[in-house]
XYZ file of C-alpha atoms in Angstrom:
754
model
C -137.887 124.193 95.686
C -135.119 121.696 96.469
C -132.710 122.508 99.226
C -129.628 121.511 97.187
C -129.310 122.466 93.534
C -127.726 119.913 91.267
C -124.920 120.828 88.928
C -125.370 120.358 85.186
C -123.063 117.376 85.313
C -125.163 115.769 87.998
C -128.314 116.457 85.980
C -126.621 114.850 82.972
C -125.716 111.844 85.082
C -129.294 111.560 86.302
C -130.502 111.575 82.727
C -127.936 108.925 81.648
C -126.769 106.601 84.450
C -124.117 105.098 82.139
C -122.458 108.520 81.252
C -119.775 108.375 83.946
C -118.056 105.263 82.510
C -118.584 104.176 78.883
C -117.119 100.728 79.572
C -119.550 100.290 82.445
C -122.311 101.421 80.116
C -121.325 98.822 77.511
C -120.908 96.140 80.156
C -124.269 96.846 81.743
C -125.993 96.957 78.396
C -124.443 93.642 77.479
C -125.613 92.192 80.777
C -129.204 93.287 80.215
C -129.116 92.048 76.703
C -127.860 88.728 77.951
C -130.477 88.635 80.689
C -133.385 89.850 78.613
C -132.350 89.413 75.018
C -135.456 91.137 73.767
C -135.777 93.164 70.633
C -134.765 95.855 69.901
C -131.685 95.210 72.166
C -130.287 92.378 70.130
C -131.903 93.120 66.828
C -128.721 94.345 65.204
C -126.846 91.159 66.272
C -129.314 88.608 64.856
C -128.865 87.235 61.392
C -131.332 88.641 58.941
C -134.298 86.386 58.250
C -134.149 84.325 55.132
C -136.620 84.609 52.365
C -139.830 82.796 53.076
C -139.353 82.697 56.854
C -142.489 83.749 58.678
C -145.253 85.875 57.335
C -143.035 88.994 56.924
C -139.447 90.069 56.942
C -139.542 91.054 60.587
C -137.720 88.987 63.219
C -139.593 86.617 65.547
C -138.900 86.833 69.248
C -137.215 83.696 70.470
C -138.541 81.290 73.026
C -135.352 81.391 75.117
C -136.162 85.018 75.999
C -139.175 83.789 77.882
C -137.255 80.937 79.346
C -134.961 83.483 80.964
C -137.884 85.531 82.141
C -139.326 82.493 83.858
C -136.084 82.145 85.793
C -135.993 85.815 86.866
C -137.412 86.551 90.325
C -140.079 89.086 90.947
C -142.858 90.533 88.946
C -141.640 89.585 85.474
C -141.560 85.895 86.298
C -145.009 86.009 87.849
C -146.459 87.769 84.832
C -145.126 85.147 82.432
C -146.247 82.214 84.570
C -149.685 83.711 84.916
C -150.002 83.774 81.156
C -150.542 80.057 80.972
C -153.068 80.135 83.806
C -155.463 82.931 82.842
C -156.839 84.206 79.582
C -155.501 87.578 78.524
C -158.428 89.821 77.626
C -156.366 92.067 75.326
C -153.613 90.918 73.041
C -150.463 92.845 74.020
C -146.920 92.755 72.829
C -144.323 90.384 74.150
C -142.177 93.055 75.827
C -145.106 94.548 77.647
C -145.972 91.105 78.998
C -142.338 90.582 79.979
C -141.474 94.031 81.428
C -144.756 94.572 83.285
C -145.334 98.212 84.477
C -141.934 99.511 83.310
C -143.185 99.811 79.742
C -141.018 100.198 76.698
C -137.616 101.811 76.924
C -138.149 103.795 73.756
C -140.685 106.358 72.774
C -144.176 105.576 71.690
C -143.216 106.109 68.090
C -140.564 103.403 68.341
C -142.899 100.783 69.812
C -143.889 97.980 67.486
C -147.528 97.948 66.637
C -149.851 95.778 68.725
C -149.930 92.309 67.239
C -153.354 91.324 66.093
C -154.267 87.752 65.431
C -153.806 86.966 61.803
C -156.849 84.818 62.179
C -160.164 86.069 63.392
C -162.081 85.767 66.584
C -164.438 82.910 67.320
C -167.318 85.004 66.103
C -165.511 85.742 62.826
C -164.541 82.085 62.494
C -168.150 81.090 62.870
C -168.988 83.266 59.924
C -166.404 81.495 57.803
C -163.091 82.415 59.390
C -161.744 84.047 56.249
C -158.872 86.474 56.619
C -159.679 89.959 55.384
C -157.269 91.384 52.909
C -156.090 94.943 52.862
C -156.196 95.437 56.621
C -152.889 97.182 56.703
C -149.312 96.205 56.339
C -147.898 92.814 57.218
C -148.032 91.740 60.836
C -145.059 90.936 62.964
C -144.535 87.168 63.572
C -145.802 86.088 66.951
C -143.682 84.723 69.707
C -144.182 81.315 71.272
C -146.090 82.711 74.235
C -148.325 84.759 72.007
C -149.091 81.682 69.936
C -149.827 79.864 73.180
C -152.132 82.736 74.115
C -154.023 82.246 70.855
C -154.354 78.545 71.575
C -155.717 79.207 75.044
C -158.219 81.688 73.641
C -159.123 78.972 71.112
C -158.179 81.073 68.131
C -157.055 77.775 66.737
C -156.881 78.611 63.042
C -154.581 81.604 63.592
C -152.484 79.674 66.096
C -152.063 76.817 63.644
C -150.948 79.259 60.912
C -148.296 80.683 63.246
C -147.134 77.202 64.242
C -146.827 76.193 60.589
C -144.774 79.353 59.939
C -142.584 78.690 62.974
C -142.083 75.125 61.777
C -140.992 76.480 58.383
C -138.418 78.693 60.109
C -137.180 75.704 62.039
C -136.776 73.710 58.841
C -134.947 76.639 57.211
C -132.523 76.985 60.132
C -131.823 73.302 60.535
C -128.817 73.143 58.109
C -127.253 76.379 59.519
C -123.687 75.996 60.823
C -124.342 78.444 63.678
C -123.092 77.110 67.024
C -126.252 78.380 68.715
C -128.803 75.531 68.797
C -131.568 77.799 67.527
C -133.223 75.171 65.328
C -133.331 72.628 68.138
C -135.005 75.075 70.467
C -137.520 76.051 67.816
C -138.241 72.390 67.087
C -139.010 71.847 70.751
C -141.214 74.941 70.699
C -143.078 73.610 67.683
C -143.603 70.260 69.361
C -144.898 71.850 72.560
C -147.180 74.198 70.663
C -148.600 71.308 68.675
C -149.316 69.472 71.898
C -151.193 72.481 73.234
C -153.026 72.925 69.934
C -154.081 69.282 69.748
C -155.244 69.372 73.342
C -157.584 72.264 72.503
C -158.715 70.640 69.256
C -159.690 67.413 70.957
C -161.305 69.313 73.822
C -163.558 70.996 71.268
C -164.300 67.593 69.734
C -165.247 66.231 73.144
C -167.488 69.216 73.933
C -169.446 69.112 70.673
C -171.586 66.047 71.427
C -172.664 66.952 74.998
C -173.666 70.414 73.769
C -176.694 68.920 72.068
C -176.829 71.759 69.526
C -174.747 73.110 66.655
C -171.299 73.814 68.057
C -169.481 76.629 66.141
C -165.943 75.860 67.410
C -166.068 72.633 65.418
C -165.488 74.703 62.283
C -162.143 75.831 63.657
C -161.212 72.182 64.170
C -162.128 71.380 60.575
C -160.075 74.330 59.221
C -157.088 73.283 61.293
C -157.354 69.740 59.956
C -157.464 71.080 56.407
C -154.490 73.385 57.004
C -152.441 70.567 58.463
C -153.297 68.226 55.594
C -152.192 70.927 53.153
C -148.955 71.353 55.120
C -148.410 67.589 55.028
C -148.666 67.701 51.261
C -146.222 70.625 50.985
C -143.466 69.044 53.017
C -141.283 66.492 51.263
C -141.069 62.941 52.597
C -138.710 62.559 55.507
C -139.441 65.957 57.008
C -139.246 65.662 60.808
C -142.728 65.655 62.332
C -144.440 65.236 58.974
C -146.915 64.012 58.017
C -148.878 64.773 61.152
C -151.960 62.858 59.918
C -154.352 64.914 62.016
C -157.395 63.300 60.466
C -156.338 59.948 61.849
C -155.662 61.567 65.208
C -159.061 63.204 65.002
C -160.651 59.788 64.606
C -158.729 58.569 67.647
C -159.843 61.645 69.577
C -163.461 60.911 68.687
C -163.007 57.411 70.094
C -161.473 58.785 73.301
C -164.293 61.286 73.674
C -166.828 58.490 73.221
C -165.057 56.411 75.857
C -165.116 59.343 78.278
C -168.822 59.872 77.651
C -169.661 56.250 78.390
C -167.313 56.166 81.370
C -169.281 59.030 82.884
C -172.327 56.776 83.187
C -172.517 55.989 86.881
C -172.632 52.183 87.360
C -175.795 51.294 89.281
C -175.916 48.377 91.646
C -177.769 46.231 89.109
C -176.153 45.131 85.873
C -179.330 45.467 83.815
C -179.734 49.113 84.849
C -176.101 49.829 84.007
C -176.421 48.305 80.538
C -179.658 50.197 79.942
C -177.955 53.470 80.921
C -175.061 52.758 78.542
C -177.475 52.067 75.704
C -179.428 55.250 76.430
C -176.239 57.350 76.488
C -175.020 55.835 73.233
C -178.331 56.338 71.427
C -178.666 59.887 72.728
C -175.143 60.882 71.758
C -175.390 59.369 68.296
C -178.674 61.200 67.834
C -176.881 64.461 68.625
C -174.106 63.516 66.219
C -176.618 62.854 63.463
C -178.475 66.134 63.971
C -175.792 68.642 65.003
C -172.226 67.317 64.802
C -171.992 65.346 61.572
C -173.467 68.146 59.393
C -170.589 70.441 60.425
C -168.008 68.165 58.787
C -167.423 67.783 55.061
C -168.970 64.687 53.570
C -165.590 63.116 52.796
C -164.865 62.934 56.535
C -167.652 60.375 57.083
C -168.228 61.948 60.466
C -171.178 59.834 61.539
C -169.325 56.630 60.723
C -166.298 57.808 62.703
C -168.451 58.611 65.716
C -170.405 55.358 65.334
C -167.226 53.283 65.323
C -165.834 55.289 68.223
C -168.888 54.703 70.388
C -169.022 51.074 69.299
C -165.429 50.511 70.404
C -166.001 52.414 73.645
C -169.026 50.272 74.443
C -167.034 47.158 73.576
C -164.415 48.225 76.127
C -167.140 48.657 78.738
C -168.530 45.186 78.033
C -165.036 43.702 78.001
C -164.401 45.144 81.454
C -167.689 43.666 82.667
C -166.752 40.300 81.178
C -163.567 40.234 83.266
C -165.537 40.483 86.486
C -166.760 37.496 88.471
C -170.460 37.406 87.615
C -173.269 35.280 88.954
C -175.316 33.066 86.638
C -178.163 35.601 86.164
C -175.672 38.349 85.314
C -173.861 36.072 82.864
C -177.160 35.341 81.129
C -177.980 39.060 81.127
C -174.629 40.134 79.666
C -174.723 37.484 76.935
C -178.325 38.276 76.058
C -177.653 42.030 75.999
C -174.684 41.504 73.698
C -176.461 39.139 71.300
C -180.047 40.439 71.343
C -180.699 43.644 73.297
C -177.938 45.705 71.675
C -178.902 44.744 68.097
C -182.588 45.285 68.893
C -182.548 48.483 70.961
C -179.440 50.224 69.611
C -178.760 48.953 66.111
C -182.500 48.797 65.503
C -183.315 52.201 66.975
C -185.660 54.193 64.693
C -183.455 57.309 64.703
C -179.941 55.934 64.325
C -180.454 52.223 63.629
C -180.366 52.417 59.836
C -177.223 54.565 59.884
C -175.504 52.216 62.319
C -176.374 49.099 60.352
C -174.813 50.665 57.266
C -171.463 50.954 59.085
C -170.891 47.186 59.474
C -169.779 47.631 63.069
C -169.408 43.947 63.870
C -169.871 42.292 67.276
C -169.158 44.152 70.486
C -167.183 41.299 72.014
C -164.573 39.204 70.204
C -165.695 35.621 69.508
C -163.198 34.216 71.983
C -164.521 36.513 74.731
C -168.097 35.489 74.006
C -167.146 31.805 74.055
C -165.331 32.346 77.339
C -168.444 33.935 78.845
C -170.590 31.087 77.542
C -168.206 28.494 78.962
C -168.207 30.238 82.333
C -171.989 30.353 82.322
C -172.291 26.673 81.352
C -169.837 25.607 84.053
C -171.623 27.668 86.704
C -175.035 26.357 85.656
C -173.795 22.763 85.634
C -172.390 23.022 89.155
C -175.550 24.688 90.397
C -177.943 22.230 88.759
C -176.013 19.157 89.892
C -176.483 20.179 93.506
C -180.147 21.049 92.977
C -181.155 17.757 91.300
C -179.245 15.719 93.883
C -181.209 17.455 96.622
C -184.470 16.792 94.771
C -183.633 13.082 94.466
C -182.797 12.810 98.144
C -186.013 14.546 99.172
C -188.009 12.280 96.893
C -186.307 9.115 98.156
C -187.268 9.997 101.714
C -190.951 9.783 100.714
C -190.819 6.486 98.791
C -191.350 4.347 101.869
C -194.340 6.442 102.917
C -197.881 5.997 101.676
C -197.574 8.692 99.030
C -199.804 8.729 95.982
C -198.414 8.157 92.518
C -199.285 11.700 91.437
C -197.435 13.276 94.347
C -194.325 11.186 93.735
C -194.018 11.760 90.021
C -194.750 15.490 90.360
C -192.255 15.789 93.186
C -189.384 14.342 91.172
C -189.747 14.259 87.399
C -191.581 17.546 87.080
C -189.214 19.534 89.268
C -185.999 18.027 87.896
C -186.950 18.504 84.257
C -188.230 21.978 85.135
C -184.829 22.970 86.541
C -183.039 21.774 83.429
C -185.583 23.182 80.990
C -185.327 26.694 82.438
C -181.608 26.899 81.690
C -181.886 25.325 78.251
C -184.652 27.721 77.230
C -182.728 30.720 78.587
C -179.583 29.783 76.692
C -181.554 29.087 73.526
C -183.022 32.594 73.652
C -179.499 34.047 73.467
C -178.069 32.108 70.514
C -178.787 28.650 69.027
C -175.138 27.678 69.444
C -175.168 28.596 73.132
C -178.407 26.652 73.545
C -176.839 23.572 71.940
C -173.807 23.701 74.252
C -176.004 24.212 77.300
C -178.243 21.299 76.262
C -175.251 18.992 75.864
C -173.875 19.973 79.263
C -177.215 19.446 80.995
C -177.661 16.131 79.177
C -174.542 14.955 80.990
C -176.005 16.205 84.279
C -179.243 14.334 83.559
C -177.372 11.107 82.762
C -175.566 11.289 86.098
C -178.862 11.946 87.847
C -180.583 9.004 86.121
C -177.805 6.625 87.149
C -178.270 7.721 90.762
C -182.030 7.362 90.356
C -181.589 3.841 88.980
C -179.380 2.741 91.887
C -181.801 4.115 94.452
C -184.748 2.372 92.771
C -182.809 -0.903 92.769
C -182.067 -0.638 96.479
C -185.656 0.271 97.230
C -187.350 -2.436 95.140
C -184.832 -5.203 95.811
C -184.531 -4.694 99.547
C -183.555 -7.918 101.378
C -186.330 -9.768 103.127
C -188.999 -8.642 100.697
C -189.344 -11.608 98.369
C -193.034 -10.814 98.018
C -193.740 -7.155 97.438
C -195.944 -5.549 100.094
C -199.376 -4.221 99.242
C -198.103 -0.666 98.796
C -195.250 -1.735 96.511
C -197.529 -1.781 93.466
C -198.496 1.862 93.902
C -194.921 2.964 94.539
C -193.666 0.974 91.535
C -196.282 2.650 89.372
C -195.217 6.065 90.683
C -191.532 5.356 90.019
C -192.083 4.018 86.530
C -194.279 7.018 85.759
C -191.207 9.212 86.300
C -189.491 7.617 83.313
C -191.562 9.081 80.419
C -190.867 12.756 81.335
C -187.185 11.975 81.719
C -187.124 10.063 78.445
C -188.888 12.867 76.585
C -186.510 15.460 77.964
C -183.489 13.323 77.046
C -184.720 13.225 73.462
C -185.227 16.971 73.448
C -181.693 17.610 74.682
C -180.263 15.195 72.131
C -182.194 16.821 69.278
C -180.093 19.978 69.520
C -177.602 18.176 67.333
C -174.439 18.261 69.392
C -171.968 15.846 67.774
C -171.192 14.164 71.100
C -174.757 13.754 72.356
C -175.410 10.206 71.105
C -173.474 8.398 73.820
C -175.091 10.306 76.748
C -178.476 9.714 75.104
C -177.831 5.960 74.969
C -176.714 5.886 78.593
C -179.789 7.805 79.713
C -182.138 5.440 77.889
C -180.311 2.421 79.289
C -180.775 3.692 82.850
C -184.468 4.398 82.240
C -184.976 0.988 80.632
C -183.508 -0.677 83.680
C -185.770 1.296 86.003
C -188.744 0.301 83.833
C -187.809 -3.394 83.939
C -187.367 -3.278 87.703
C -190.764 -1.685 88.210
C -192.415 -4.023 85.696
C -190.915 -6.990 87.504
C -192.433 -5.787 90.753
C -195.789 -5.230 89.086
C -195.913 -8.601 87.281
C -194.286 -10.745 89.949
C -197.514 -11.390 91.848
C -199.441 -11.982 88.611
C -197.201 -14.779 87.317
C -196.967 -16.361 90.727
C -200.743 -16.636 90.655
C -200.764 -17.938 87.049
C -198.046 -20.561 87.506
C -200.349 -23.416 88.758
C -202.682 -22.931 85.816
C -199.926 -22.950 83.221
C -198.795 -26.312 84.664
C -202.201 -27.813 83.765
C -201.890 -27.000 80.091
C -200.838 -29.445 77.333
C -202.057 -32.494 79.205
C -204.816 -34.972 78.355
C -207.225 -33.266 80.752
C -206.534 -29.983 79.007
C -208.027 -31.458 75.821
C -211.369 -31.914 77.524
C -211.505 -28.944 79.948
C -210.771 -25.206 79.434
C -210.965 -24.257 83.114
C -207.228 -23.653 83.488
C -207.036 -21.423 80.407
C -210.150 -19.457 81.369
C -208.649 -18.774 84.795
C -205.487 -17.470 83.153
C -207.514 -15.030 81.018
C -209.493 -13.866 84.049
C -206.358 -13.156 86.109
C -204.788 -11.195 83.286
C -207.914 -9.074 82.806
C -208.151 -8.365 86.526
C -204.467 -7.445 86.675
C -204.693 -4.898 83.889
C -207.434 -3.051 85.742
C -204.842 -2.090 88.361
C -202.622 -0.498 85.744
C -204.867 2.490 85.010
C -202.644 4.996 86.920
C -199.783 4.174 84.581
C -198.813 6.657 81.919
C -199.421 5.495 78.334
C -195.774 4.744 77.600
C -195.009 2.534 80.626
C -198.451 0.950 80.304
C -197.758 -0.174 76.748
C -194.321 -1.435 77.736
C -195.798 -3.400 80.634
C -198.686 -4.883 78.593
C -196.268 -5.908 75.830
C -194.039 -7.573 78.397
C -197.014 -9.381 79.924
C -198.091 -10.445 76.428
C -194.653 -11.916 75.719
C -194.322 -13.713 79.031
C -197.855 -15.166 78.878
C -197.160 -16.682 75.454
C -193.783 -17.996 76.649
C -195.454 -19.726 79.579
C -198.185 -21.020 77.283
C -195.726 -22.542 74.765
C -193.365 -23.897 77.433
C -195.493 -27.013 78.331
C -195.888 -27.754 74.616
C -192.113 -27.848 74.107
C -191.745 -29.965 77.247
C -193.568 -32.717 75.299
C -196.129 -33.398 78.002
C -198.436 -34.728 75.336
C -197.591 -37.029 72.365
C -200.109 -37.446 69.602
C -200.566 -41.109 68.709
C -203.019 -40.598 65.868
C -204.136 -38.069 63.307
C -207.383 -37.592 65.215
C -205.513 -36.646 68.361
C -203.336 -34.239 66.387
C -206.473 -32.592 65.048
C -207.882 -32.188 68.570
C -204.633 -30.661 69.882
C -204.383 -28.335 66.867
C -207.981 -27.194 67.306
C -207.469 -26.397 70.982
C -204.236 -24.494 70.212
C -205.969 -22.469 67.486
C -208.924 -21.552 69.706
C -206.803 -20.456 72.648
C -204.400 -18.544 70.355
C -207.411 -16.617 69.040
C -208.563 -15.768 72.592
C -205.090 -14.578 73.581
C -204.880 -12.445 70.440
C -208.224 -10.804 71.170
C -207.344 -10.290 74.844
C -204.090 -8.445 74.219
C -205.608 -6.537 71.349
C -208.129 -5.105 73.808
C -205.285 -4.301 76.196
C -203.513 -2.278 73.452
C -200.434 -4.449 73.268
C -197.769 -3.133 70.934
C -196.367 -6.634 70.175
C -198.663 -8.111 67.520
C -195.745 -10.196 66.226
C -196.344 -12.546 69.168
C -199.771 -13.533 67.897
C -198.340 -15.757 65.157
C -196.184 -18.032 67.325
C -198.956 -20.446 68.388
C -200.551 -20.653 64.907
C -197.114 -21.504 63.408
C -196.617 -24.304 65.904
C -200.151 -25.500 65.275
C -199.435 -25.818 61.541
C -196.548 -28.183 62.311
C -199.123 -30.502 63.891
C -201.674 -30.280 61.096
C -199.685 -30.497 57.864
C -199.014 -33.955 56.419
C -196.646 -33.322 53.506
C -192.963 -33.133 54.319
C -192.338 -30.312 51.862
C -195.173 -28.296 53.391
C -193.710 -28.917 56.840
C -190.318 -27.688 55.607
C -191.880 -24.506 54.255
C -193.714 -23.906 57.514
C -190.524 -24.387 59.511
C -188.823 -21.834 57.211
C -191.595 -19.313 57.897
C -191.246 -19.976 61.633
C -187.508 -19.355 61.469
C -188.088 -16.130 59.496
C -190.603 -14.746 62.016
C -188.669 -15.930 65.095
C -184.925 -15.921 64.376
C -184.090 -17.303 67.811
C -185.834 -20.643 67.144
C -183.470 -23.599 67.212
C -183.389 -27.210 66.057
C -184.288 -28.523 69.488
C -187.503 -26.437 69.519
C -188.661 -27.834 66.171
C -187.665 -31.354 67.231
C -189.821 -31.014 70.375
C -192.854 -30.044 68.261
C -192.217 -33.018 65.953
C -192.136 -35.226 69.047
C -195.547 -33.895 70.086
C -196.742 -34.575 66.545
C -195.527 -38.159 66.897
C -193.343 -38.097 63.790
C -191.145 -41.230 63.954
C -189.594 -41.378 60.506
C -185.954 -40.384 60.805
C -185.583 -39.438 57.169
C -188.542 -37.047 57.328
C -187.339 -35.597 60.632
C -183.862 -34.928 59.247
C -185.289 -33.221 56.172
C -187.474 -30.958 58.322
C -184.799 -30.216 60.909
C -182.252 -29.467 58.190
C -184.046 -26.156 57.547
C -182.880 -24.784 60.889
C -179.500 -26.513 60.812
C -177.640 -23.568 59.297
C -179.178 -21.090 61.737
C -178.204 -23.234 64.714
C -174.585 -23.438 63.580
C -174.155 -19.660 62.982
C -172.647 -18.604 66.274
C -171.503 -15.147 65.098
C -174.963 -13.655 64.544
C -175.834 -10.887 67.040
C -178.531 -11.722 69.542
C -181.996 -10.227 69.385
C -183.030 -7.453 71.759
C -184.821 -8.698 74.805
C -188.210 -7.378 73.731
C -187.974 -9.495 70.531
C -186.635 -12.641 72.192
C -189.016 -15.586 72.510
C -187.612 -19.092 71.900
C -184.269 -18.168 73.452
C -186.018 -18.049 76.835
C -187.575 -21.497 76.376
C -185.417 -24.330 77.652
C -186.118 -27.726 76.030
C -185.547 -31.113 77.704
C -183.313 -33.727 76.084
C -184.539 -34.549 72.632
C -186.631 -37.720 72.504
C -185.464 -40.183 69.847
C -188.394 -42.029 68.253
C -187.395 -45.598 67.285
C -188.571 -46.959 63.894
C -190.659 -49.835 65.332
C -193.512 -50.397 67.744
C -192.989 -50.877 71.478
C -194.542 -54.441 71.572
C -191.950 -55.668 69.064
C -189.203 -54.004 71.123
C -190.414 -55.824 74.236
C -190.366 -59.223 72.543
C -186.890 -58.561 71.133
C -185.542 -57.674 74.573
C -186.930 -60.856 76.086
C -185.268 -62.983 73.398
C -181.943 -61.270 74.043
C -182.168 -61.968 77.745
C -182.962 -65.645 77.257
C -180.121 -66.383 74.771
C -177.018 -67.698 76.630
C -173.734 -66.002 75.946
C -171.048 -68.221 74.386
C -168.108 -68.987 76.572
C -164.834 -67.489 75.555
C -161.801 -69.687 75.210
C -159.748 -69.903 78.325
C -162.517 -68.588 80.496
C -163.116 -70.580 83.622
C -166.793 -71.264 84.303
C -167.682 -70.978 87.899
């Protein structure tokens, strides 16, 4: 029992703290209403809702109420802030969330009913998400925080319906002349709620693929997309925030989710392992899309195509980032090959998803300009690397030239290794794309040309060293080894030029020119000793003793046969070039004494003897070089043509024979034919002029291009001053000279005789 008993007035004051002063009561109530502003305090002061606002005629609690609560200290503020951080297990009314343990100010009968989600739970949504009709009277519109609570619990369909209704209220209030910016606040609420809704939608989209099984929340995403598309169609053009085009945003979200999935692949230390992991992730995820994700979408969505393009673009971004890095040559080859071959083979050609991917026309992973940039970087890096490598190989090989190294060791140490270095890069580039192989071949052709020029200069210095007029005994073997390096280089030059690059002809010509010069230098070394030994025997030809003895010619044939036995280590190509050169030079030295007019035929019998000897020795030379596999059979006709000029008697026949000689040997000149006529002993000037007139036009044509060296013959034969044959016999000339000497000269007038 209390010690002091309260009076009835005091009990009345305890029951109503505002009874003492009505003005204070009104002022305090107004203060709470201003601070809290919650229904039912301000319900009588709000304008009645317009028709069509919300799902029912009841008022919606405003978002500024909760903005004030967030600014209040104490338990109410904490309860509101905790709403966004934890899921609420039981949906409760807005005032209970705001007032905490104080409860409602009215009785239980005056409390608004607990707001149930106008959607259904996740389990109900999985079964179709249809709203049941006849579940009681209309529900009260939800507040912003309650809609946010639905979003956080992923009751996305119901939350989207509430947001659409709130957006409709905002549109209805927008032309109102009320000074309170209600529509602006609601528009901001709508925007923030849509952000939260989209965040949850795209989170569901990102979780569906890693789940690896049918993912029921995807159906909520699809229903939300359909609801938003229907809302876009209902709103007239120009409505703020409409159309929202959520299907396009869904496609973008799929692409972002794909990028996040591929970004989660931990980059290993090796590029090949990283690319293999990316391919495995992409194939695995698209397999899950095909089996579990795509069937959840309507067919008009083209879900698999959207996911395929999203993963394709995400992988392209990964490769683009790799392309921006500074990569070594092996990694450049690997990235280009993976882009052009491995990805189409192992991803686009995968048995589970390959056919579906190929039907999407995805296009290349890297843009053409990025691929060309990678190829250019690879070509530049390879060129710099190979230039250094082949220069080192040439230097190492040059250090062994002066040593007693065998031909096989020398040619394997240089030609084989250099062409092997170049071939490896050309073959690797060709495996990626034919275009890349062509560019790589052209670049390495330039490297090879530079190398061959250096090789040529070093061979010149080595073979033409001062003080070595006569090659040493080991020079023959080293010359054979050096010239044997030319065929592999020549073959590889042709292979690089055959790729068809439009600018490859000039490097090809330069490479062949350098190799031809090396071949001539080596052939000169090899044949120098031979022609020094043959020179005395060629000097004995075309003399009177030559008509009766064949010793000099037989010695020439013996030396040539012995010389060719030393050429067995030569490769077939340089061997044929050398034998053809020997063939040409032997015939030049054989014809030279004939054109020097060492022998003049004074009778038809002598002409017959000279012609017979020329024919017999021409036959032996033809048989000799035929056995030696000479590739210059055109040389075999030069001696028989000259022989015919000694045998034929008719001037017309001689003219025809000279014409044939000029046709077969375009470098023949008038002085050469005149020398043969001198050997024949033709003295008649009229006949000589008729015969020499055949070659007159050719001798006067100065503008004709010269023949290549391997086809030149008469141009290398110098002829002494032409001998003029006088039209009378020498005895008569002697008598005439004596008469002229004896006849006294008449004295001129005025000349004083001493």
